[in-house]
Tab-separated table of C-alpha atoms in Angstrom:
chain	number	residue	atom	x	y	z
I	1	MET	CA	59.976	145.612	22.740
I	2	SER	CA	59.083	142.123	24.203
I	3	ASN	CA	58.330	141.603	27.999
I	4	THR	CA	61.566	139.443	28.317
I	5	ASN	CA	63.763	141.796	26.552
I	6	ARG	CA	62.764	144.442	28.804
I	7	ARG	CA	63.299	142.578	31.945
I	8	GLN	CA	66.755	141.055	30.865
I	9	LEU	CA	67.598	144.909	30.037
I	10	SER	CA	66.530	146.442	33.144
I	11	VAL	CA	68.358	143.903	35.398
I	12	SER	CA	71.673	144.693	33.281
I	13	LEU	CA	70.971	148.449	33.926
I	14	TYR	CA	70.379	147.842	37.766
I	15	LEU	CA	73.539	145.924	37.886
I	16	ASN	CA	75.546	148.836	36.576
I	17	TYR	CA	73.933	151.157	39.127
I	18	LEU	CA	74.984	148.371	41.742
I	19	VAL	CA	78.655	148.928	40.716
I	20	HIS	CA	78.262	152.503	40.743
I	21	GLY	CA	76.966	152.547	44.136
I	22	LEU	CA	80.213	150.699	44.952
I	23	GLY	CA	82.234	153.221	42.932
I	24	LEU	CA	80.957	156.384	44.759
I	25	ILE	CA	82.277	155.492	48.053
I	26	ILE	CA	85.294	153.068	47.150
I	27	LEU	CA	88.023	155.638	47.609
I	28	ALA	CA	86.632	156.861	50.798
I	29	GLN	CA	86.338	153.846	52.290
I	30	ASN	CA	90.121	152.544	51.196
I	31	MET	CA	91.621	155.848	52.174
I	32	GLN	CA	93.602	154.432	54.917
I	33	ALA	CA	95.031	151.634	52.586
I	34	LEU	CA	95.227	153.781	49.399
I	35	SER	CA	97.283	156.545	51.576
I	36	GLN	CA	99.850	153.498	52.664
I	37	HIS	CA	100.189	152.201	48.932
I	38	TRP	CA	100.895	155.395	47.820
I	39	GLN	CA	103.115	156.461	50.272
I	40	ALA	CA	100.977	159.784	50.610
I	41	PRO	CA	99.212	161.622	53.491
I	42	ILE	CA	95.369	161.046	53.655
I	43	ALA	CA	94.663	164.387	52.590
I	44	THR	CA	96.309	163.724	49.039
I	45	VAL	CA	93.786	160.899	48.694
I	46	SER	CA	91.355	163.293	49.697
I	47	TYR	CA	92.598	165.378	46.906
I	48	VAL	CA	92.426	162.633	44.732
I	49	VAL	CA	88.812	161.902	45.712
I	50	SER	CA	87.828	165.302	44.312
I	51	GLY	CA	88.646	164.547	40.914
I	52	VAL	CA	85.490	162.186	40.528
I	53	GLY	CA	83.507	165.492	40.763
I	54	ILE	CA	85.623	166.928	37.956
I	55	GLY	CA	84.714	164.395	35.680
I	56	ARG	CA	80.801	164.518	36.014
I	57	LEU	CA	81.073	168.321	35.312
I	58	LEU	CA	83.064	168.066	32.408
I	59	ALA	CA	81.445	164.938	30.862
I	60	TYR	CA	77.382	165.370	31.955
I	61	PHE	CA	75.889	167.818	29.503
I	62	ILE	CA	78.370	166.634	26.603
I	63	PHE	CA	77.539	163.339	26.835
I	64	GLY	CA	73.548	163.694	27.389
I	65	SER	CA	73.711	165.654	23.754
I	66	LEU	CA	75.798	162.940	21.970
I	67	SER	CA	73.703	160.172	23.557
I	68	ASP	CA	70.436	161.732	21.653
I	69	ARG	CA	72.489	161.486	18.681
I	70	TYR	CA	74.248	158.231	18.666
I	71	GLY	CA	72.186	156.217	21.230
I	72	ARG	CA	72.034	155.020	24.643
I	73	LYS	CA	73.883	151.785	24.325
I	74	VAL	CA	76.890	153.564	23.132
I	75	PHE	CA	77.347	155.595	26.353
I	76	ILE	CA	76.229	152.784	28.803
I	77	ASN	CA	79.087	150.586	27.213
I	78	ILE	CA	81.522	153.933	27.754
I	79	GLY	CA	80.340	154.083	31.122
I	80	MET	CA	81.105	150.561	31.866
I	81	LEU	CA	84.414	150.851	30.331
I	82	SER	CA	85.622	153.776	31.971
I	83	TYR	CA	84.306	152.184	35.398
I	84	PHE	CA	86.188	148.914	34.563
I	85	VAL	CA	89.511	150.976	34.011
I	86	PHE	CA	89.298	152.882	37.063
I	87	PHE	CA	88.669	150.082	39.239
I	88	VAL	CA	91.468	148.130	37.988
I	89	GLY	CA	93.837	151.050	37.531
I	90	MET	CA	93.123	152.452	40.908
I	91	ALA	CA	93.791	148.727	42.598
I	92	VAL	CA	97.665	148.631	41.395
I	93	VAL	CA	98.386	152.581	40.579
I	94	LYS	CA	101.227	154.060	42.498
I	95	ASN	CA	101.438	157.501	40.924
I	96	ILE	CA	99.328	160.384	42.189
I	97	GLN	CA	98.929	161.928	38.788
I	98	ILE	CA	97.265	158.837	37.471
I	99	ALA	CA	95.309	158.078	40.195
I	100	TYR	CA	93.650	161.548	39.987
I	101	ALA	CA	93.367	160.860	36.018
I	102	LEU	CA	91.571	157.519	37.085
I	103	ALA	CA	89.167	159.386	39.602
I	104	VAL	CA	88.136	161.913	36.777
I	105	LEU	CA	87.378	158.763	34.919
I	106	ALA	CA	85.105	157.392	37.482
I	107	GLY	CA	82.775	160.606	37.169
I	108	ILE	CA	83.051	160.399	33.715
I	109	ALA	CA	81.471	156.881	33.797
I	110	ASN	CA	79.010	157.918	36.346
I	111	SER	CA	77.777	160.688	33.663
I	112	ALA	CA	77.863	158.405	30.898
I	113	LEU	CA	75.494	155.826	32.658
I	114	ASP	CA	73.442	158.555	33.598
I	115	SER	CA	72.979	159.990	30.310
I	116	GLY	CA	72.031	156.672	28.625
I	117	THR	CA	70.516	154.755	31.476
I	118	TYR	CA	67.659	157.316	32.747
I	119	THR	CA	66.787	158.087	29.147
I	120	THR	CA	66.347	154.260	28.046
I	121	PHE	CA	64.041	153.491	30.887
I	122	ILE	CA	61.829	156.175	29.647
I	123	GLU	CA	61.818	154.997	26.295
I	124	MET	CA	60.921	151.629	27.130
I	125	GLY	CA	57.306	153.056	27.717
I	126	GLY	CA	54.883	151.947	30.408
I	127	LYS	CA	55.403	152.939	33.982
I	128	GLN	CA	59.349	153.040	33.489
I	129	GLY	CA	59.374	156.077	35.135
I	130	SER	CA	59.128	154.360	38.591
I	131	ALA	CA	62.144	152.115	37.212
I	132	ASN	CA	64.489	155.141	37.256
I	133	ILE	CA	63.511	155.547	41.063
I	134	LEU	CA	64.836	151.981	41.735
I	135	LEU	CA	67.988	152.867	40.348
I	136	LYS	CA	68.549	154.980	43.585
I	137	ALA	CA	67.791	151.624	45.729
I	138	PHE	CA	70.600	149.865	43.869
I	139	VAL	CA	72.880	152.473	44.499
I	140	SER	CA	71.908	152.299	48.044
I	141	ILE	CA	72.693	148.497	48.063
I	142	GLY	CA	76.103	149.293	46.878
I	143	GLU	CA	76.843	151.823	49.189
I	144	PHE	CA	75.633	149.218	51.869
I	145	ILE	CA	77.677	146.164	50.976
I	146	LEU	CA	81.147	147.964	50.115
I	147	PRO	CA	81.853	148.854	53.949
I	148	LEU	CA	81.356	145.186	54.955
I	149	LEU	CA	83.647	144.069	52.120
I	150	VAL	CA	86.303	146.354	53.074
I	151	VAL	CA	85.932	145.709	56.992
I	152	SER	CA	86.016	141.928	56.081
I	153	LEU	CA	89.166	142.264	53.984
I	154	GLU	CA	90.752	144.218	56.594
I	155	THR	CA	89.902	141.834	59.224
I	156	ASN	CA	91.353	138.584	57.371
I	157	LYS	CA	94.451	140.886	56.367
I	158	LEU	CA	93.740	140.518	52.559
I	159	TRP	CA	94.777	142.787	49.775
I	160	TYR	CA	92.655	146.086	49.630
I	161	GLY	CA	92.555	145.704	46.048
I	162	TRP	CA	89.827	143.047	45.996
I	163	SER	CA	87.264	145.561	46.955
I	164	PHE	CA	88.245	147.088	43.458
I	165	MET	CA	88.101	143.765	41.732
I	166	LEU	CA	84.783	142.580	42.418
I	167	PRO	CA	82.853	145.617	40.878
I	168	ALA	CA	85.506	145.090	37.663
I	169	ALA	CA	84.465	141.432	37.560
I	170	ILE	CA	80.819	142.420	37.830
I	171	LEU	CA	80.990	144.630	34.783
I	172	VAL	CA	82.672	142.181	32.571
I	173	VAL	CA	79.994	139.636	33.386
I	174	ASN	CA	77.261	142.538	33.001
I	175	ALA	CA	78.846	143.737	29.563
I	176	TRP	CA	78.444	140.422	28.283
I	177	LEU	CA	74.578	140.278	29.387
I	178	LEU	CA	73.671	143.834	28.416
I	179	ASN	CA	75.241	143.675	24.593
I	180	ARG	CA	72.756	140.930	23.980
I	181	GLN	CA	70.046	142.961	24.645
I	182	LYS	CA	67.980	145.200	22.184
I	183	PHE	CA	67.842	148.755	23.240
I	184	PRO	CA	64.282	150.942	22.389
I	185	ALA	CA	64.517	153.500	19.765
I	186	LYS	CA	66.317	156.698	21.074
I	187	ASN	CA	64.079	159.944	21.290
I	188	GLN	CA	60.682	158.025	20.834
I	189	ALA	CA	57.757	159.514	22.971
I	190	ASP	CA	54.578	158.159	23.221
I	191	ALA	CA	51.316	160.255	21.761
I	192	ALA	CA	49.874	161.527	25.398
I	193	THR	CA	53.561	162.796	26.583
I	194	THR	CA	53.593	164.415	23.082
I	195	HIS	CA	50.541	166.073	23.397
I	196	ARG	CA	50.928	167.582	26.818
I	197	THR	CA	54.136	169.048	25.891
I	198	SER	CA	52.895	170.484	22.577
I	199	THR	CA	49.930	172.293	24.246
I	200	LEU	CA	52.066	173.878	26.916
I	201	SER	CA	52.939	177.516	26.296
I	202	LYS	CA	56.538	178.792	25.491
I	203	SER	CA	56.487	180.741	28.495
I	204	ARG	CA	55.173	177.972	30.691
I	205	ARG	CA	58.010	175.425	29.507
I	206	TRP	CA	60.691	177.551	30.348
I	207	LEU	CA	59.501	178.104	33.800
I	208	ALA	CA	59.279	174.940	34.307
I	209	THR	CA	62.549	173.918	32.752
I	210	ILE	CA	64.217	176.344	35.138
I	211	GLY	CA	62.338	175.377	38.143
I	212	LEU	CA	63.442	171.638	37.487
I	213	ALA	CA	67.132	172.636	36.719
I	214	GLY	CA	67.101	174.346	39.821
I	215	TYR	CA	65.869	171.682	41.674
I	216	GLY	CA	68.739	169.175	40.346
I	217	TYR	CA	70.954	171.607	42.376
I	218	THR	CA	68.989	171.646	45.270
I	219	SER	CA	67.695	168.057	45.640
I	220	MET	CA	71.295	166.914	45.612
I	221	ALA	CA	73.021	169.998	47.741
I	222	LEU	CA	70.089	168.945	50.330
I	223	MET	CA	71.519	165.275	50.482
I	224	ILE	CA	75.260	166.217	50.299
I	225	LEU	CA	75.031	169.009	53.297
I	226	TYR	CA	73.108	166.564	55.561
I	227	THR	CA	75.372	163.314	55.053
I	228	GLN	CA	78.600	165.818	55.571
I	229	TRP	CA	77.862	167.715	58.566
I	230	ILE	CA	74.901	165.796	60.294
I	231	SER	CA	77.135	163.541	62.878
I	232	LEU	CA	79.465	166.331	63.691
I	233	PHE	CA	76.603	168.736	64.312
I	234	VAL	CA	74.811	166.475	66.822
I	235	THR	CA	78.043	165.850	68.703
I	236	THR	CA	79.132	169.598	69.156
I	237	GLU	CA	75.620	171.223	69.013
I	238	MET	CA	73.334	169.031	70.745
I	239	GLY	CA	75.612	167.351	72.934
I	240	TYR	CA	74.783	163.722	71.577
I	241	HIS	CA	76.651	160.645	71.816
I	242	GLN	CA	78.991	159.486	68.834
I	243	VAL	CA	76.932	156.247	68.517
I	244	VAL	CA	73.953	158.379	68.181
I	245	ALA	CA	75.414	160.501	65.633
I	246	HIS	CA	76.205	157.631	63.614
I	247	LEU	CA	72.791	155.885	63.837
I	248	LEU	CA	71.075	159.350	62.561
I	249	LEU	CA	73.054	158.515	59.591
I	250	SER	CA	72.237	154.876	59.605
I	251	LEU	CA	68.379	155.940	59.615
I	252	TYR	CA	68.816	158.663	57.190
I	253	SER	CA	70.161	155.600	54.601
I	254	ILE	CA	67.315	153.456	55.846
I	255	GLY	CA	64.675	156.250	55.008
I	256	SER	CA	66.072	156.489	51.873
I	257	ILE	CA	65.720	152.809	50.634
I	258	THR	CA	62.163	153.135	51.782
I	259	GLY	CA	61.233	156.027	50.358
I	260	VAL	CA	62.497	154.811	47.142
I	261	ILE	CA	60.230	151.534	47.409
I	262	VAL	CA	57.189	153.649	48.427
I	263	ILE	CA	57.949	156.304	45.812
I	264	SER	CA	58.418	153.476	42.772
I	265	LEU	CA	55.149	151.863	43.959
I	266	LEU	CA	52.985	154.977	44.002
I	267	LEU	CA	54.123	155.960	40.672
I	268	ARG	CA	53.352	152.212	39.063
I	269	LEU	CA	50.020	152.737	40.748
I	270	GLY	CA	49.421	156.004	38.549
I	271	LEU	CA	50.435	158.631	40.660
I	272	ALA	CA	52.078	161.497	38.584
I	273	GLU	CA	55.638	162.803	39.856
I	274	LYS	CA	54.389	166.255	40.521
I	275	GLN	CA	51.642	165.150	42.822
I	276	LEU	CA	54.538	163.444	44.867
I	277	LEU	CA	56.925	166.156	44.879
I	278	ILE	CA	55.308	168.880	46.793
I	279	PRO	CA	54.362	166.931	49.827
I	280	MET	CA	57.878	165.099	49.821
I	281	ASN	CA	59.535	168.361	49.660
I	282	LEU	CA	57.460	169.709	52.384
I	283	ILE	CA	57.800	166.945	54.731
I	284	SER	CA	61.480	166.782	54.235
I	285	LEU	CA	61.609	170.685	55.089
I	286	ILE	CA	59.830	169.815	58.441
I	287	ALA	CA	61.701	167.050	59.014
I	288	LEU	CA	65.053	168.858	58.752
I	289	GLY	CA	63.648	171.661	60.677
I	290	VAL	CA	63.160	169.213	63.677
I	291	VAL	CA	66.746	167.650	63.612
I	292	SER	CA	68.451	171.162	63.232
I	293	TYR	CA	66.610	172.289	66.534
I	294	THR	CA	65.412	169.829	68.613
I	295	ASN	CA	67.590	168.191	71.447
I	296	LEU	CA	65.585	164.892	72.058
I	297	ALA	CA	67.390	162.126	70.704
I	298	TRP	CA	64.824	159.745	70.272
I	299	LEU	CA	62.769	162.725	67.975
I	300	SER	CA	66.116	163.426	66.135
I	301	MET	CA	66.057	159.860	65.083
I	302	LEU	CA	62.484	159.841	63.736
I	303	ALA	CA	62.983	163.049	61.975
I	304	ALA	CA	66.377	161.576	60.447
I	305	PHE	CA	64.438	158.301	59.127
I	306	VAL	CA	61.616	160.836	57.730
I	307	PHE	CA	64.065	163.174	56.305
I	308	GLY	CA	65.931	160.478	54.531
I	309	PHE	CA	62.581	158.791	53.294
I	310	SER	CA	61.460	162.277	51.769
I	311	ALA	CA	64.642	164.039	50.596
I	312	ALA	CA	66.720	160.924	49.558
I	313	GLY	CA	63.883	158.478	48.495
I	314	GLY	CA	63.822	159.268	44.941
I	315	VAL	CA	62.606	162.890	44.830
I	316	LEU	CA	65.930	163.483	42.664
I	317	GLN	CA	65.028	161.022	39.887
I	318	MET	CA	61.561	162.081	40.131
I	319	GLY	CA	62.602	165.631	38.910
I	320	VAL	CA	64.739	163.910	36.106
I	321	ASN	CA	61.854	162.314	34.894
I	322	LEU	CA	59.432	165.336	34.625
I	323	LEU	CA	62.277	167.221	32.759
I	324	ILE	CA	62.765	164.075	30.309
I	325	LYS	CA	59.083	164.131	29.609
I	326	LEU	CA	59.299	167.939	28.963
I	327	TYR	CA	61.464	167.504	26.346
I	328	PRO	CA	60.863	164.081	24.878
I	329	HIS	CA	62.993	164.451	22.110
I	330	ILE	CA	66.239	165.439	23.436
I	331	LYS	CA	65.961	163.271	26.380
I	332	GLY	CA	69.634	162.895	27.072
I	333	ARG	CA	70.805	166.490	26.374
I	334	VAL	CA	68.099	167.782	29.309
I	335	THR	CA	69.385	164.436	31.529
I	336	GLY	CA	72.911	166.142	31.137
I	337	LEU	CA	71.887	169.100	32.085
I	338	TYR	CA	69.651	168.328	35.223
I	339	PHE	CA	72.638	166.316	36.388
I	340	THR	CA	75.474	169.105	35.671
I	341	PHE	CA	73.607	171.112	38.161
I	342	GLY	CA	73.815	168.304	40.652
I	343	SER	CA	77.485	168.397	40.108
I	344	ILE	CA	77.974	171.995	40.652
I	345	ALA	CA	76.035	171.109	43.778
I	346	SER	CA	78.767	168.828	44.756
I	347	PHE	CA	81.487	171.523	44.491
I	348	THR	CA	79.903	174.408	45.773
I	349	ILE	CA	78.028	173.176	48.839
I	350	PRO	CA	81.598	172.209	50.783
I	351	LEU	CA	82.826	175.543	49.787
I	352	VAL	CA	79.845	177.510	51.281
I	353	THR	CA	79.471	175.106	54.326
I	354	GLY	CA	83.303	175.219	54.871
I	355	TRP	CA	82.834	179.126	55.297
I	356	LEU	CA	79.970	178.880	57.522
I	357	SER	CA	81.237	176.250	59.693
I	358	LYS	CA	83.890	179.024	60.646
I	359	GLN	CA	81.037	180.889	62.528
I	360	SER	CA	79.511	177.798	63.574
I	361	ILE	CA	79.018	174.220	62.846
I	362	GLY	CA	75.069	174.876	63.820
I	363	ALA	CA	75.278	177.645	60.874
I	364	ALA	CA	76.585	175.010	58.383
I	365	MET	CA	74.200	172.617	58.907
I	366	ARG	CA	71.029	174.880	59.334
I	367	PHE	CA	72.123	176.374	55.809
I	368	ASP	CA	70.410	172.976	54.447
I	369	LEU	CA	67.130	174.563	55.669
I	370	VAL	CA	67.523	177.332	53.424
I	371	ILE	CA	68.258	174.833	50.708
I	372	ALA	CA	65.286	172.776	51.506
I	373	LEU	CA	62.837	176.260	51.212
I	374	ALA	CA	64.448	177.001	47.894
I	375	GLY	CA	63.665	173.110	46.456
I	376	LEU	CA	60.063	173.403	47.758
I	377	ALA	CA	59.900	177.029	46.021
I	378	LEU	CA	61.619	175.485	42.615
I	379	VAL	CA	58.740	172.442	42.844
I	380	LEU	CA	55.815	175.040	43.424
I	381	LEU	CA	56.942	176.897	40.145
I	382	THR	CA	57.404	173.646	38.417
I	383	VAL	CA	54.238	172.408	39.187
I	384	TRP	CA	52.404	175.746	38.512
I	385	ALA	CA	54.032	175.976	35.077
I	386	LEU	CA	53.271	172.361	33.953
I	387	GLY	CA	49.486	172.917	34.980
I	388	PRO	CA	47.178	170.210	36.402
I	389	SER	CA	48.138	166.421	36.424
I	390	ARG	CA	46.574	164.619	33.195
I	391	SER	CA	47.076	160.781	33.745
I	392	LEU	CA	45.088	158.129	31.539
I	393	ALA	CA	43.049	157.544	34.833
I	394	HIS	CA	42.133	160.935	35.519
I	395	GLU	CA	40.912	161.846	31.806
I	396	ARG	CA	38.973	158.674	31.608
I	397	ARG	CA	37.170	159.501	35.046
I	398	GLN	CA	36.531	162.800	33.278
I	399	ILE	CA	35.007	161.387	30.538
I	400	ASN	CA	32.667	158.973	32.637
I	401	GLN	CA	31.236	161.927	34.331
I	402	ILE	CA	30.756	163.923	30.859
I	403	ASP	CA	29.108	160.611	29.561
I	404	HIS	CA	27.032	160.498	32.557
I	405	ARG	CA	25.815	163.942	32.004
I	406	ILE	CA	25.274	163.519	28.352
I	407	VAL	CA	22.924	160.092	29.072
I	408	LYS	CA	20.606	162.214	31.297
I	409	LEU	CA	20.458	165.023	28.754
I	410	LEU	CA	19.763	162.481	25.647
I	411	ASN	CA	16.937	160.866	27.800
I	412	GLN	CA	15.485	164.334	28.261
I	413	ARG	CA	15.812	165.010	24.587
I	414	PHE	CA	13.972	161.536	23.679
I	415	GLU	CA	11.134	162.379	26.236
I	416	THR	CA	10.837	165.728	24.383
I	417	VAL	CA	10.905	164.171	20.852
I	418	THR	CA	7.950	161.732	22.194
I	419	VAL	CA	5.956	164.857	22.661
I	420	ILE	CA	6.869	166.387	19.657
I	421	GLY	CA	6.222	163.047	17.681
I	422	GLU	CA	2.506	162.887	19.322
I	423	LEU	CA	2.001	166.638	18.219
I	424	LYS	CA	3.023	166.024	14.534
I	425	GLN	CA	0.686	162.756	14.528
I	426	ALA	CA	-1.938	164.905	15.809
I	427	ASP	CA	-1.607	167.235	12.980
I	428	GLN	CA	-0.672	164.594	10.559
I	429	LEU	CA	2.716	166.429	9.839
I	430	PRO	CA	5.721	164.314	8.146
I	431	VAL	CA	8.243	163.079	10.757
I	432	LEU	CA	11.116	164.369	8.392
I	433	ASP	CA	11.424	168.373	8.644
I	434	ALA	CA	14.622	169.037	6.586
I	435	LYS	CA	14.440	172.889	7.280
I	436	ARG	CA	14.364	172.158	10.981
I	437	GLU	CA	17.373	169.885	10.887
I	438	THR	CA	19.483	172.304	8.590
I	439	VAL	CA	18.471	174.779	11.520
I	440	VAL	CA	19.962	172.356	14.044
I	441	LEU	CA	23.010	172.024	12.240
I	442	ASP	CA	23.570	175.506	11.601
I	443	ARG	CA	23.051	176.235	15.476
I	444	VAL	CA	25.604	173.413	16.233
I	445	ALA	CA	28.396	175.100	13.952
I	446	LYS	CA	27.493	178.507	15.732
I	447	GLU	CA	27.789	177.152	19.080
I	448	SER	CA	31.209	174.757	18.549
I	449	ARG	CA	33.670	176.678	20.499
I	450	GLN	CA	36.683	174.670	18.544
I	451	THR	CA	36.352	175.187	14.906
I	452	ALA	CA	38.139	171.798	14.442
I	453	HIS	CA	35.188	169.984	16.250
I	454	THR	CA	32.508	171.441	14.036
I	455	PRO	CA	32.065	168.789	11.502
I	456	TYR	CA	32.355	165.852	13.708
I	457	LEU	CA	29.627	167.659	16.312
I	458	GLN	CA	27.689	168.049	13.137
I	459	ALA	CA	27.921	164.171	12.260
I	460	ILE	CA	26.861	163.270	15.914
I	461	TYR	CA	23.690	165.628	15.827
I	462	GLN	CA	22.606	163.946	12.289
I	463	ALA	CA	23.197	160.501	14.046
I	464	ILE	CA	20.982	161.714	16.772
I	465	MET	CA	18.369	163.431	14.662
I	466	ALA	CA	18.310	159.934	12.388
I	467	ASN	CA	17.471	157.938	15.378
I	468	SER	CA	15.126	160.538	16.489
I	469	ARG	CA	13.027	160.096	13.412
I	470	GLU	CA	13.316	156.346	13.746
I	471	TYR	CA	11.946	156.237	17.256
I	472	GLN	CA	8.849	158.844	16.275
I	473	THR	CA	8.396	156.404	13.062
I	474	GLN	CA	8.129	153.408	15.412
I	475	ARG	CA	6.065	155.180	18.025
I	476	SER	CA	3.538	156.763	15.424
I	477	THR	CA	2.233	152.923	14.664
I	478	GLN	CA	1.064	152.976	18.077
I	479	PRO	CA	-1.940	154.729	19.303
I	480	ALA	CA	-1.495	158.423	20.169
I	481	SER	CA	-1.438	159.687	23.409
I	482	THR	CA	-2.840	163.437	24.479
I	483	PRO	CA	0.230	165.752	24.564
I	484	LYS	CA	0.861	167.679	27.716
I	485	ALA	CA	-0.178	171.295	28.470
I	486	GLY	CA	2.589	173.634	27.259
I	487	SER	CA	4.446	170.986	25.285
I	488	ASN	CA	4.903	173.592	22.261
I	489	SER	CA	7.374	175.162	24.169
I	490	LYS	CA	9.747	172.091	23.940
I	491	GLU	CA	9.887	172.273	20.371
I	492	GLU	CA	12.284	174.987	20.496
I	493	LEU	CA	14.706	172.680	22.449
I	494	SER	CA	13.937	169.763	19.781
I	495	ASN	CA	16.023	168.925	16.453
I	496	ASP	CA	13.182	167.626	14.960
């Protein structure tokens, strides 16, 4: 896949997630206008919004599995078409049942895009795991643009439907751009990834899978609960002004975008996802604890930024990257599994926190600490199950260290060969001792810890001994020096 093709395809995929960011909040941002258009109460609009979650839950796992069979491009196009119908239809529809069906279609669009896009970036090869993190940035940009657009339309008394038509128009243009591009072969995996997964035991693979699937739930739940309850919590429990309450949510969003940029850069520099997941989850737990218990506004604002950075800055995407790498030949299926758990969180968290809020708003908000702790435990389980990080840079450093020791030992060996050569020359013995070399090769076979390595180790030793003979022959033409006392004991170490 050429670099030009990779760049152009990446631009199209990112544009889809800019549109997805618009789609995530477009119903909520137009609640008042839709209520008037449908001549229905706000509660009815809220009911329609819930259809998005239904669509996700129904489609994620199915689309993920099918994308492994039929290819990523098909499902990205399904996602774009579904979103197009949703945007255009929702702008003009008046029937509540049809509106609900369109909301379900938006959830299906989300599922189709995720099933095709995350896997495509991984299959592009190179450092495309970091490209998956940047998807979150484009979602955030869409979520930032839409409120400004809606306010502008309201201020100028223009039709609210233009906020739906803009993303629909972007999709039309992007469909033309995307379908001109060549996609990488589905379910391909580089040799390093295949090797890592094949050497992992079945029990460790299952533990890592359980940990990552659970993390798909907790990472989504953590963000949903915070954004749902933070404003009400700090005004009722902490006594903050409404302006500060909204500022905490804004700082969380700024922290999220900052986190996406930083994590993407760190991944491009060669850090592995599992090296980042533990510190990021630990930091988010501490920051959330500060937000939940401090009554100092400046400290709450700082903690809100740090929480957004660590909890919403791409950790969810790092989790799916790890799961995809764990199952490189069924990427779509495991992507669907991961986001299915996230969809379950979007249903269960409002229910659980709604029940807890009957006791107090603080109980609902601080339940996020339980989720954060569970997420950290799941990450620890996953990292333990996957074992130590084995990046290319790390393995090459290991080779360099081993080579350093080998060179020192070979230097010592040639010093010993020199002494043996002098002893042979003094005793008028031939340089070649075939029996001795057979003994050495037999010892190599005996001491080799891996049977598959043995013939290669013997070949290496044959090369060493051949060079030792050549070295001895060259030195035999030079005047012999007096051997050191006790040098006979060194012959046991020699292969000559």
